[in-house]
CSV table of C-alpha atoms and ligand atoms in Angstrom, one decimal:
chain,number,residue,atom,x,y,z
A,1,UNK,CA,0.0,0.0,0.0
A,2,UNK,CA,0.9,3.7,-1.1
A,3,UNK,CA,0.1,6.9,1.0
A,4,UNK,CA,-3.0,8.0,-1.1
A,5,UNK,CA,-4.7,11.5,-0.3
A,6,UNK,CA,-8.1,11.2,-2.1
A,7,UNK,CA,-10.2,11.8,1.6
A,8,UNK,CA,-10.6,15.4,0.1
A,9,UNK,CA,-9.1,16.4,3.5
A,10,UNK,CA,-5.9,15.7,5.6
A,11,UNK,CA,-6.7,14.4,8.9
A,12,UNK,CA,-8.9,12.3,6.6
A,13,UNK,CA,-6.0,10.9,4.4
A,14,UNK,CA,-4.1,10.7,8.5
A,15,UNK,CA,-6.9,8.6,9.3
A,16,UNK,CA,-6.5,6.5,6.3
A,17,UNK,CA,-3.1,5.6,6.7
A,18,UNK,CA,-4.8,2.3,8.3
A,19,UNK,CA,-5.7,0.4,6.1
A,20,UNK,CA,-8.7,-2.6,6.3
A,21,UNK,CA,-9.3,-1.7,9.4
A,22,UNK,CA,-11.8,-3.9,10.3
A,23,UNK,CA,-10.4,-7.0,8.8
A,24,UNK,CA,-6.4,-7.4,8.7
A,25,UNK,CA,-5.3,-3.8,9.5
A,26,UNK,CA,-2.4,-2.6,7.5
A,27,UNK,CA,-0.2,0.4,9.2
A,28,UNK,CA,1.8,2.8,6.8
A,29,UNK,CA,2.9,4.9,9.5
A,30,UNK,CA,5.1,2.1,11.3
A,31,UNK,CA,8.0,4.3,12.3
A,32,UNK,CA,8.5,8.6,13.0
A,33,UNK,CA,10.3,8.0,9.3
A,34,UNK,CA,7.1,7.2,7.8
A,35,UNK,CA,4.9,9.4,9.0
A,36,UNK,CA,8.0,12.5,8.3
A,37,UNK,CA,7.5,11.0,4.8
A,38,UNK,CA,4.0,11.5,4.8
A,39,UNK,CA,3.8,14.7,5.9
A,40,UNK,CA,6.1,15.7,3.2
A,41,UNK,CA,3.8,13.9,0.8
A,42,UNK,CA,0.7,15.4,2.1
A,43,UNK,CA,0.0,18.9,-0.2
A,44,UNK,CA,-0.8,21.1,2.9
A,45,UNK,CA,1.7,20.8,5.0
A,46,UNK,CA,5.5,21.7,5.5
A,47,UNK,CA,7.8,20.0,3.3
A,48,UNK,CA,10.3,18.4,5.8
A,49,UNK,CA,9.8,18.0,9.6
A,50,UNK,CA,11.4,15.7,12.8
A,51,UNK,CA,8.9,13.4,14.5
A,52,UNK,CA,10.3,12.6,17.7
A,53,UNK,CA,9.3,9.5,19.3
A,54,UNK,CA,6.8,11.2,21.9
A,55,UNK,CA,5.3,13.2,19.0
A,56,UNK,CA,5.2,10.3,17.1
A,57,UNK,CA,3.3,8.3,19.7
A,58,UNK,CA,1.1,11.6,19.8
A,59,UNK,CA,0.2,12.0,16.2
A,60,UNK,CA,-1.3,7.9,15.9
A,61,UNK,CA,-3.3,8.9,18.9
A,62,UNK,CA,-4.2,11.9,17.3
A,63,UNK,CA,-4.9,9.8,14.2
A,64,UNK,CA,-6.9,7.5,16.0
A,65,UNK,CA,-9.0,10.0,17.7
A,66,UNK,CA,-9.8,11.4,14.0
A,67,UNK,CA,-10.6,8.1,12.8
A,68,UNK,CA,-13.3,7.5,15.6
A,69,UNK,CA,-15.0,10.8,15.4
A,70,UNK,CA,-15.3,10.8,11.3
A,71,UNK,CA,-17.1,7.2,12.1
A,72,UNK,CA,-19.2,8.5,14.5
A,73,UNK,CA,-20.1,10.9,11.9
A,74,UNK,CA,-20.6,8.2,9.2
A,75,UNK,CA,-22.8,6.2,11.5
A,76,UNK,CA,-24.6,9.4,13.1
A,77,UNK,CA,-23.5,8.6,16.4
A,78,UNK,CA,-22.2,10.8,19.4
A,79,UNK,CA,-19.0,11.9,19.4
A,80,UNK,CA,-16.8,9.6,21.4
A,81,UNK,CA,-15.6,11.7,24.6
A,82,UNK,CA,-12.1,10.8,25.0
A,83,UNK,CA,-11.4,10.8,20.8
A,84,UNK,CA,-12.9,14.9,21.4
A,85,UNK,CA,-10.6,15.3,23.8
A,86,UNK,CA,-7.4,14.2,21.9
A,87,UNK,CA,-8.8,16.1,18.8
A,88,UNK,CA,-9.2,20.0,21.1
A,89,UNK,CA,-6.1,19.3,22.7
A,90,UNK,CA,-4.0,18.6,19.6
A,91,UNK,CA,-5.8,21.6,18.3
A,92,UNK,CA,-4.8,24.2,21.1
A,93,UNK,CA,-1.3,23.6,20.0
A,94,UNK,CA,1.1,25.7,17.8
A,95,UNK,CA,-0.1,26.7,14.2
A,96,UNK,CA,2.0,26.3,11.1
A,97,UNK,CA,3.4,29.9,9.6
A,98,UNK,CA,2.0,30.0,6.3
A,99,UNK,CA,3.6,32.6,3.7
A,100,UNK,CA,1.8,33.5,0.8
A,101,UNK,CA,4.2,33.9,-2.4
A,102,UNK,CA,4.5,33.8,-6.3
A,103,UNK,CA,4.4,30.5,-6.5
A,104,UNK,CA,1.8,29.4,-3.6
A,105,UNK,CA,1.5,28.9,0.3
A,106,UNK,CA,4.4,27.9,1.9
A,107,UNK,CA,3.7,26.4,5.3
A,108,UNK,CA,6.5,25.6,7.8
A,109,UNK,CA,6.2,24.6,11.4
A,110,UNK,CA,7.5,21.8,13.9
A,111,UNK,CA,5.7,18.5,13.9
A,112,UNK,CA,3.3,19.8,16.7
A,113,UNK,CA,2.2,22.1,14.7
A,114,UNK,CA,1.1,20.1,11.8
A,115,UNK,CA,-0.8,17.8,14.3
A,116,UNK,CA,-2.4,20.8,15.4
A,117,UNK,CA,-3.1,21.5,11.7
A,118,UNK,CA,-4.5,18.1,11.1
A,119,UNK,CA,-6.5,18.6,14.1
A,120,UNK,CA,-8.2,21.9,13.2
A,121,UNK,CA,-8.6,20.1,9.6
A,122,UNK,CA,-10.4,17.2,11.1
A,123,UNK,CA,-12.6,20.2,13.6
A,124,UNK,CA,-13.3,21.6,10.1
A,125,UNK,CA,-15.0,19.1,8.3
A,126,UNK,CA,-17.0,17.3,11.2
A,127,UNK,CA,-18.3,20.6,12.5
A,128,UNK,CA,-19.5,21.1,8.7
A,129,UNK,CA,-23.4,20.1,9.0
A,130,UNK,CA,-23.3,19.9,5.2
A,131,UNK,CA,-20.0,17.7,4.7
A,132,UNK,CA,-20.9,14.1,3.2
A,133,UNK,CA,-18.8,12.1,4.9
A,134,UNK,CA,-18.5,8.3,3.5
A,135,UNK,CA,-16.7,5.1,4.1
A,136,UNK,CA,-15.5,3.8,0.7
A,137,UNK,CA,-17.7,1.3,-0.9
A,138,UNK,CA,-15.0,-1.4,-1.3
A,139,UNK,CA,-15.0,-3.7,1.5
A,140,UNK,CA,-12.3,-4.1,3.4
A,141,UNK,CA,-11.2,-0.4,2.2
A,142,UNK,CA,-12.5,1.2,5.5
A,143,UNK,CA,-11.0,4.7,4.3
A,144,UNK,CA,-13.9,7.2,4.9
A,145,UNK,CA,-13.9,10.5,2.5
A,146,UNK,CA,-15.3,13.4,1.6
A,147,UNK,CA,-17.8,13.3,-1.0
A,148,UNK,CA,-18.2,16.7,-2.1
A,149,UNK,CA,-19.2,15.4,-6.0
A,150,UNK,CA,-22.7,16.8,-7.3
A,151,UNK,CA,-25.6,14.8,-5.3
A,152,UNK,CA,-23.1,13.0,-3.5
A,153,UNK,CA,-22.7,10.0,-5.9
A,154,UNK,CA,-19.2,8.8,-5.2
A,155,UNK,CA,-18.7,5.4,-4.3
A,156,UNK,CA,-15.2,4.9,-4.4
A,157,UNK,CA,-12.4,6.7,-1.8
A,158,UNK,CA,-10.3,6.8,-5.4
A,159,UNK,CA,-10.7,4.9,-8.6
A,160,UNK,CA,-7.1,3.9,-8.4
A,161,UNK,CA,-7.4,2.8,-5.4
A,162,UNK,CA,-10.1,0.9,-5.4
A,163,UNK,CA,-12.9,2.1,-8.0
A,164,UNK,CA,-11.3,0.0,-10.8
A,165,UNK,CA,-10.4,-2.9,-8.4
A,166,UNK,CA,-13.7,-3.6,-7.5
A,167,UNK,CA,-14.4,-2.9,-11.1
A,168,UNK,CA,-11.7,-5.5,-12.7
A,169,UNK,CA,-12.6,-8.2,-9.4
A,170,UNK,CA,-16.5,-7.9,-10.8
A,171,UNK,CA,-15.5,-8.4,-14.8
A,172,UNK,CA,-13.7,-11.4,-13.5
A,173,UNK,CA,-16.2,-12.3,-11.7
A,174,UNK,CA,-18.9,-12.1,-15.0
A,175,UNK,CA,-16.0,-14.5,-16.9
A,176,UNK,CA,-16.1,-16.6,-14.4
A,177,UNK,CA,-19.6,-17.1,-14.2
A,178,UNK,CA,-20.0,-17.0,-17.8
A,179,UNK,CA,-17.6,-19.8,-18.2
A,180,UNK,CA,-19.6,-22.0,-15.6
A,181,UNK,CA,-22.9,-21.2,-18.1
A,182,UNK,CA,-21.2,-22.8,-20.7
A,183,UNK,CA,-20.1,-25.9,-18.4
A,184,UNK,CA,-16.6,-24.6,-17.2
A,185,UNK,CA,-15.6,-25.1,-20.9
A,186,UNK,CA,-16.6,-28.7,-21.5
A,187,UNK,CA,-19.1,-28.2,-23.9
A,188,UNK,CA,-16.5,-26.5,-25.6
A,189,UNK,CA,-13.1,-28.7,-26.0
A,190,UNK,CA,-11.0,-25.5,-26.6
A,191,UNK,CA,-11.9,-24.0,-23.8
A,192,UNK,CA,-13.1,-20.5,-22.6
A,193,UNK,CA,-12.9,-18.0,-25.9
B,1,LIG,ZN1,-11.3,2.8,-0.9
C-alpha cells in the first residue's frame, strides 16, 4: 500500500493511513520515518519535519481520535468523549506559519504544529453540518472521504485505489460465471474464448 490522499481532507487521508481496518489492519505509519514522509507527501503541509518519538506516539493517537470521530459521523453517532478530547487538545497547539508567495503557500512549522493543523482540519470538516462524509464502498477499504461530488454520488475513496479494483474483481467475476454457463468449458473442448 501507497500513502494515497483522495479523503478530500488531511486528517482524513491521516486517518486512512490504516488500512482494512476492520479485517487485517495494514499500518503505513510504522515508524517517526514514515509518518515524516508522509507529511512531506501530504500537499498542505510543510515540506520536511522531525517526529520525535513522543510526538510520534502523539500524532497515531491523534490519528486514531480522528478516525473515531469521522465514524461516529458516518454512523450518526455521538462523538466519542475521549477521541474529542485528543482532537481540542492537539488543536490548542502551535499553528504552522503560512507565507503566501508567487508560487503558492508555503507552510512551515515543527511536527506539533502540523498535528495541530490536522486537528483543526479534522474540527473543520466534522463541524460542517453539510460535509458528506462516506466510508469507501470497497469492502475491506475502511478509508472514509469526503464526498463533495454533485448529489453526492461517489462510491469509491479513489478509482485507483479501489474504483477500478472492484471494477476489474466484478469483470472477472462475470467471466467466471460465464464460463460455468457454458459448463466450465466442457461443452467446448477448446476451452473459454
Ligand atoms: Zn477505498
Amino acid at each position: 500500500m501507497e500513502f494515497a490522499f483522495v479523503s478530500g481532507n488531511p486528517a482524513l487521508d491521516l486517518a486512512a493511513t490504516v488500512g482494512s481496518r476492520r479485517d487485517e489492519p495494514v499500518d503505513l505509519l510504522a515508524t517517526p520515518g514514515d509518518l515524516e514522509r508522509w507529511v512531506a507527501r501530504c500537499g498542505e503541509l510543510p515540506d520536511r519535519v522531525t517526529a520525535d518519538p513522543a510526538t510520534f506516539e502523539s500524532a497515531l493517537a491523534l490519528r486514531e481520535a480522528i478516525y473515531r470521530l469521522a465514524l461516529d459521523r458516518v454512523l450518526g453517532r455521538r462523538f466519542d468523549p475521549g477521541s474529542l478530547a485528543i482532537v481540542n487538545a492537539a488543536a490548542a497547539g502551535p499553528v504552522l506559519t503560512i507565507e503566501l508567495g508567487d508560487g503558492g503557500l508555503r507552510m512551515s512549522g515543527d511536527l506539533r504544529a502540523v498535528l495541530s493543523h490536522l486537528a483543526r482540519s479534522a474540527m473543520a470538516v466534522l463541524a460542517d453540518p453539510h460535509a458528506c462524509l462516506k466510508e469507501c464502498g470497497r469492502a475491506g477499504c475502511t478509508r472514509i472521504y469526503l464526498d463533495r461530488s454533485r448529489g453526492a454520488r461517489r462510491t469509491w475513496c479513489g478509482m485507483d485505489q479501489c474504483g477500478n479494483r472492484v471494477k476489474a474483481a466484478a469483470y472477472r467475476a462475470r467471466r467466471r460465471s460465464g464460463r460455468r454457463d457454458r459448463g466450465d468449458g466442457l461443452a467446448h473442448p477448446g476451452g473459454p474464448a
